């Protein structure tokens, strides 16, 4: 039987109405990408808020995941070299929860020209579209643009993005 709850070492933001779950090893740049996404979305006039940094609690509710911050970390984000700061002090909002619609996996290296996109991320029995971003791409500054494009322009057919409906309801539509 699939567990109904899970805690991940990850970051989570809301862009528009969709949650983005950012996974990766310690030091991979999860918090940095989260802040860059908040800034980029804000500059383009889209709503953006932090849900969680460092620990994301996920629960399955019917055919959806709901992501929340660990209670002791709610509203806080680590900025390497500065410490743990209130996201409000950085000019951003925090939300208590969201529905993740995209998983971004931060990896050390990826293929230069992948033949096919990555498999969807399977979390608590649900498949979510997945974008794989390697260190070179993050260092280029293009990661926030690609994440926003994958989320808002539709992931289908984009290199490096797995696009799968995440619920039986969406598969039927």
PDB file of C-alpha atoms in Angstrom:
ATOM      1  CA  UNK A   1       0.000   0.000   0.000  1.00  0.00           C
ATOM      2  CA  UNK A   2       1.267   3.488  -0.899  1.00  0.00           C
ATOM      3  CA  UNK A   3       1.998   5.879   1.961  1.00  0.00           C
ATOM      4  CA  UNK A   4      -0.306   8.878   2.150  1.00  0.00           C
ATOM      5  CA  UNK A   5       2.425  11.208   3.501  1.00  0.00           C
ATOM      6  CA  UNK A   6       6.050  11.939   2.755  1.00  0.00           C
ATOM      7  CA  UNK A   7       8.637  14.515   3.827  1.00  0.00           C
ATOM      8  CA  UNK A   8      11.268  15.477   1.235  1.00  0.00           C
ATOM      9  CA  UNK A   9      14.481  17.458   1.409  1.00  0.00           C
ATOM     10  CA  UNK A  10      13.247  19.970  -1.180  1.00  0.00           C
ATOM     11  CA  UNK A  11      11.932  23.472  -1.788  1.00  0.00           C
ATOM     12  CA  UNK A  12       8.469  24.387  -3.004  1.00  0.00           C
ATOM     13  CA  UNK A  13       7.086  27.571  -4.534  1.00  0.00           C
ATOM     14  CA  UNK A  14       3.758  28.656  -5.991  1.00  0.00           C
ATOM     15  CA  UNK A  15       3.839  30.343  -9.388  1.00  0.00           C
ATOM     16  CA  UNK A  16       0.430  31.546 -10.471  1.00  0.00           C
ATOM     17  CA  UNK A  17      -1.783  28.832  -9.028  1.00  0.00           C
ATOM     18  CA  UNK A  18       0.636  25.944  -9.527  1.00  0.00           C
ATOM     19  CA  UNK A  19       3.163  24.537  -7.121  1.00  0.00           C
ATOM     20  CA  UNK A  20       6.693  23.700  -8.214  1.00  0.00           C
ATOM     21  CA  UNK A  21       8.589  21.130  -6.182  1.00  0.00           C
ATOM     22  CA  UNK A  22      12.381  21.521  -6.437  1.00  0.00           C
ATOM     23  CA  UNK A  23      14.422  18.447  -5.502  1.00  0.00           C
ATOM     24  CA  UNK A  24      18.173  17.908  -5.352  1.00  0.00           C
ATOM     25  CA  UNK A  25      21.132  17.047  -3.181  1.00  0.00           C
ATOM     26  CA  UNK A  26      22.329  19.385  -0.430  1.00  0.00           C
ATOM     27  CA  UNK A  27      24.027  22.371  -2.046  1.00  0.00           C
ATOM     28  CA  UNK A  28      22.421  21.739  -5.451  1.00  0.00           C
ATOM     29  CA  UNK A  29      20.768  25.170  -5.491  1.00  0.00           C
ATOM     30  CA  UNK A  30      17.179  24.434  -4.465  1.00  0.00           C
ATOM     31  CA  UNK A  31      16.796  27.600  -2.378  1.00  0.00           C
ATOM     32  CA  UNK A  32      18.596  29.720  -4.974  1.00  0.00           C
ATOM     33  CA  UNK A  33      16.312  28.465  -7.742  1.00  0.00           C
ATOM     34  CA  UNK A  34      13.256  29.048  -5.534  1.00  0.00           C
ATOM     35  CA  UNK A  35      14.291  32.673  -4.949  1.00  0.00           C
ATOM     36  CA  UNK A  36      15.114  33.173  -8.629  1.00  0.00           C
ATOM     37  CA  UNK A  37      11.668  31.834  -9.568  1.00  0.00           C
ATOM     38  CA  UNK A  38       9.975  34.174  -7.083  1.00  0.00           C
ATOM     39  CA  UNK A  39      11.890  37.129  -8.516  1.00  0.00           C
ATOM     40  CA  UNK A  40      11.315  36.171 -12.153  1.00  0.00           C
ATOM     41  CA  UNK A  41       7.596  35.521 -11.695  1.00  0.00           C
ATOM     42  CA  UNK A  42       7.197  38.789  -9.797  1.00  0.00           C
ATOM     43  CA  UNK A  43       8.951  40.728 -12.555  1.00  0.00           C
ATOM     44  CA  UNK A  44       6.594  39.231 -15.130  1.00  0.00           C
ATOM     45  CA  UNK A  45       3.542  40.220 -13.066  1.00  0.00           C
ATOM     46  CA  UNK A  46       2.643  36.683 -11.962  1.00  0.00           C
ATOM     47  CA  UNK A  47       1.777  35.777  -8.398  1.00  0.00           C
ATOM     48  CA  UNK A  48       4.587  33.923  -6.652  1.00  0.00           C
ATOM     49  CA  UNK A  49       5.130  32.739  -3.079  1.00  0.00           C
ATOM     50  CA  UNK A  50       7.333  30.390  -1.089  1.00  0.00           C
ATOM     51  CA  UNK A  51       5.641  27.369   0.446  1.00  0.00           C
ATOM     52  CA  UNK A  52       8.654  25.549   1.880  1.00  0.00           C
ATOM     53  CA  UNK A  53      12.422  25.464   1.947  1.00  0.00           C
ATOM     54  CA  UNK A  54      14.536  22.538   3.091  1.00  0.00           C
ATOM     55  CA  UNK A  55      11.662  20.273   4.190  1.00  0.00           C
ATOM     56  CA  UNK A  56       8.472  19.792   2.195  1.00  0.00           C
ATOM     57  CA  UNK A  57       5.679  17.711   3.658  1.00  0.00           C
ATOM     58  CA  UNK A  58       3.585  16.072   0.959  1.00  0.00           C
ATOM     59  CA  UNK A  59       0.209  14.447   1.431  1.00  0.00           C
ATOM     60  CA  UNK A  60      -1.959  12.725  -1.109  1.00  0.00           C
ATOM     61  CA  UNK A  61      -5.563  13.917  -1.106  1.00  0.00           C
ATOM     62  CA  UNK A  62      -7.520  11.859  -3.623  1.00  0.00           C
ATOM     63  CA  UNK A  63      -5.772  12.491  -6.970  1.00  0.00           C
ATOM     64  CA  UNK A  64      -3.689  15.461  -5.825  1.00  0.00           C
ATOM     65  CA  UNK A  65      -0.589  16.144  -3.831  1.00  0.00           C
ATOM     66  CA  UNK A  66      -0.601  18.937  -1.284  1.00  0.00           C
ATOM     67  CA  UNK A  67       2.732  20.403  -0.239  1.00  0.00           C
ATOM     68  CA  UNK A  68       3.374  22.216   3.042  1.00  0.00           C
ATOM     69  CA  UNK A  69       6.366  23.528   4.966  1.00  0.00           C
ATOM     70  CA  UNK A  70       7.599  21.888   8.108  1.00  0.00           C
ATOM     71  CA  UNK A  71       5.946  24.017  10.853  1.00  0.00           C
ATOM     72  CA  UNK A  72       9.282  25.161  12.327  1.00  0.00           C
ATOM     73  CA  UNK A  73      10.512  26.279   8.877  1.00  0.00           C
ATOM     74  CA  UNK A  74       7.378  27.975   7.535  1.00  0.00           C
ATOM     75  CA  UNK A  75       8.136  31.349   5.970  1.00  0.00           C
ATOM     76  CA  UNK A  76      11.900  30.817   6.185  1.00  0.00           C
ATOM     77  CA  UNK A  77      14.518  30.249   3.476  1.00  0.00           C
ATOM     78  CA  UNK A  78      18.238  29.597   3.612  1.00  0.00           C
ATOM     79  CA  UNK A  79      20.444  31.976   1.690  1.00  0.00           C
ATOM     80  CA  UNK A  80      23.904  30.455   1.512  1.00  0.00           C
ATOM     81  CA  UNK A  81      26.409  32.735   3.181  1.00  0.00           C
ATOM     82  CA  UNK A  82      23.708  34.793   4.927  1.00  0.00           C
ATOM     83  CA  UNK A  83      21.852  32.139   6.907  1.00  0.00           C
ATOM     84  CA  UNK A  84      18.172  31.438   7.415  1.00  0.00           C
ATOM     85  CA  UNK A  85      16.022  34.464   6.633  1.00  0.00           C
ATOM     86  CA  UNK A  86      12.322  35.294   6.661  1.00  0.00           C
ATOM     87  CA  UNK A  87      11.139  35.254   3.064  1.00  0.00           C
ATOM     88  CA  UNK A  88       9.134  38.408   3.842  1.00  0.00           C
ATOM     89  CA  UNK A  89      12.420  40.203   4.586  1.00  0.00           C
ATOM     90  CA  UNK A  90      13.429  39.435   0.994  1.00  0.00           C
ATOM     91  CA  UNK A  91      10.246  41.016  -0.362  1.00  0.00           C
ATOM     92  CA  UNK A  92       8.319  37.809  -1.022  1.00  0.00           C
ATOM     93  CA  UNK A  93       5.197  36.168   0.318  1.00  0.00           C
ATOM     94  CA  UNK A  94       4.816  32.787   1.991  1.00  0.00           C
ATOM     95  CA  UNK A  95       1.840  30.456   1.650  1.00  0.00           C
ATOM     96  CA  UNK A  96       0.924  27.572   3.926  1.00  0.00           C
ATOM     97  CA  UNK A  97       0.258  25.019   1.157  1.00  0.00           C
ATOM     98  CA  UNK A  98       0.026  24.347  -2.561  1.00  0.00           C
ATOM     99  CA  UNK A  99      -0.735  21.690  -5.151  1.00  0.00           C
ATOM    100  CA  UNK A 100       2.509  20.796  -6.952  1.00  0.00           C
ATOM    101  CA  UNK A 101       2.086  20.644 -10.741  1.00  0.00           C
ATOM    102  CA  UNK A 102       5.752  20.349 -11.754  1.00  0.00           C
ATOM    103  CA  UNK A 103       8.819  18.655 -10.256  1.00  0.00           C
ATOM    104  CA  UNK A 104      12.236  20.143 -10.992  1.00  0.00           C
ATOM    105  CA  UNK A 105      15.139  17.812 -10.329  1.00  0.00           C
ATOM    106  CA  UNK A 106      18.507  19.507  -9.917  1.00  0.00           C
ATOM    107  CA  UNK A 107      21.278  17.143 -11.022  1.00  0.00           C
ATOM    108  CA  UNK A 108      25.067  17.564 -11.313  1.00  0.00           C
ATOM    109  CA  UNK A 109      25.215  16.752 -15.034  1.00  0.00           C
ATOM    110  CA  UNK A 110      22.863  15.744 -17.803  1.00  0.00           C
ATOM    111  CA  UNK A 111      23.239  14.634 -21.408  1.00  0.00           C
ATOM    112  CA  UNK A 112      23.979  17.386 -23.903  1.00  0.00           C
ATOM    113  CA  UNK A 113      21.309  16.255 -26.365  1.00  0.00           C
ATOM    114  CA  UNK A 114      18.908  13.827 -24.686  1.00  0.00           C
ATOM    115  CA  UNK A 115      16.945  11.651 -27.098  1.00  0.00           C
ATOM    116  CA  UNK A 116      13.821  11.685 -24.968  1.00  0.00           C
ATOM    117  CA  UNK A 117      12.486  13.644 -22.037  1.00  0.00           C
ATOM    118  CA  UNK A 118      12.750  12.302 -18.495  1.00  0.00           C
ATOM    119  CA  UNK A 119      10.236   9.977 -16.960  1.00  0.00           C
ATOM    120  CA  UNK A 120       7.524  11.710 -14.929  1.00  0.00           C
ATOM    121  CA  UNK A 121       8.160  12.059 -11.197  1.00  0.00           C
ATOM    122  CA  UNK A 122       6.154   9.467  -9.293  1.00  0.00           C
ATOM    123  CA  UNK A 123       5.309  10.688  -5.790  1.00  0.00           C
ATOM    124  CA  UNK A 124       2.862   8.914  -3.492  1.00  0.00           C
ATOM    125  CA  UNK A 125       1.496   7.008  -6.469  1.00  0.00           C
ATOM    126  CA  UNK A 126       0.878  10.076  -8.640  1.00  0.00           C
ATOM    127  CA  UNK A 127       2.808  11.064 -11.774  1.00  0.00           C
ATOM    128  CA  UNK A 128       3.808  14.703 -12.147  1.00  0.00           C
ATOM    129  CA  UNK A 129       5.534  16.408 -15.081  1.00  0.00           C
ATOM    130  CA  UNK A 130       9.269  16.628 -14.473  1.00  0.00           C
ATOM    131  CA  UNK A 131      12.023  18.959 -15.634  1.00  0.00           C
ATOM    132  CA  UNK A 132      15.658  17.954 -15.156  1.00  0.00           C
ATOM    133  CA  UNK A 133      18.104  20.844 -14.793  1.00  0.00           C
ATOM    134  CA  UNK A 134      21.850  20.269 -14.564  1.00  0.00           C
ATOM    135  CA  UNK A 135      24.475  22.495 -12.948  1.00  0.00           C
ATOM    136  CA  UNK A 136      25.632  24.065 -16.249  1.00  0.00           C
ATOM    137  CA  UNK A 137      22.068  25.099 -17.049  1.00  0.00           C
ATOM    138  CA  UNK A 138      21.559  26.513 -13.541  1.00  0.00           C
ATOM    139  CA  UNK A 139      24.830  28.406 -13.754  1.00  0.00           C
ATOM    140  CA  UNK A 140      23.791  29.888 -17.123  1.00  0.00           C
ATOM    141  CA  UNK A 141      20.846  31.640 -15.448  1.00  0.00           C
ATOM    142  CA  UNK A 142      18.299  29.990 -17.763  1.00  0.00           C
ATOM    143  CA  UNK A 143      16.756  27.628 -15.204  1.00  0.00           C
ATOM    144  CA  UNK A 144      14.011  30.053 -14.014  1.00  0.00           C
ATOM    145  CA  UNK A 145      13.011  30.796 -17.628  1.00  0.00           C
ATOM    146  CA  UNK A 146      12.791  27.090 -18.456  1.00  0.00           C
ATOM    147  CA  UNK A 147      10.814  26.275 -15.321  1.00  0.00           C
ATOM    148  CA  UNK A 148       8.297  29.037 -16.040  1.00  0.00           C
ATOM    149  CA  UNK A 149       8.038  27.946 -19.679  1.00  0.00           C
ATOM    150  CA  UNK A 150       7.468  24.327 -18.665  1.00  0.00           C
ATOM    151  CA  UNK A 151       4.824  25.352 -16.173  1.00  0.00           C
ATOM    152  CA  UNK A 152       2.919  28.025 -18.102  1.00  0.00           C
ATOM    153  CA  UNK A 153       3.502  27.210 -21.774  1.00  0.00           C
ATOM    154  CA  UNK A 154       2.830  23.500 -21.350  1.00  0.00           C
ATOM    155  CA  UNK A 155       5.492  20.879 -20.960  1.00  0.00           C
ATOM    156  CA  UNK A 156       4.360  18.612 -23.777  1.00  0.00           C
ATOM    157  CA  UNK A 157       7.001  18.224 -26.423  1.00  0.00           C
ATOM    158  CA  UNK A 158       9.679  20.285 -24.675  1.00  0.00           C
ATOM    159  CA  UNK A 159      13.107  18.685 -24.433  1.00  0.00           C
ATOM    160  CA  UNK A 160      14.013  17.690 -20.897  1.00  0.00           C
ATOM    161  CA  UNK A 161      10.418  17.796 -19.654  1.00  0.00           C
ATOM    162  CA  UNK A 162       8.233  14.792 -18.955  1.00  0.00           C
ATOM    163  CA  UNK A 163       4.599  15.671 -19.374  1.00  0.00           C
ATOM    164  CA  UNK A 164       2.039  13.335 -17.859  1.00  0.00           C
ATOM    165  CA  UNK A 165      -1.371  14.036 -16.417  1.00  0.00           C
ATOM    166  CA  UNK A 166      -1.018  13.514 -12.692  1.00  0.00           C
ATOM    167  CA  UNK A 167      -4.476  12.230 -11.960  1.00  0.00           C
ATOM    168  CA  UNK A 168      -7.116   9.969 -13.406  1.00  0.00           C
ATOM    169  CA  UNK A 169      -9.373  13.015 -13.796  1.00  0.00           C
ATOM    170  CA  UNK A 170      -6.822  14.892 -15.903  1.00  0.00           C
ATOM    171  CA  UNK A 171      -6.119  11.758 -17.994  1.00  0.00           C
ATOM    172  CA  UNK A 172      -9.828  11.603 -18.812  1.00  0.00           C
ATOM    173  CA  UNK A 173      -9.989  15.243 -19.989  1.00  0.00           C
TER     174      UNK A 173
END
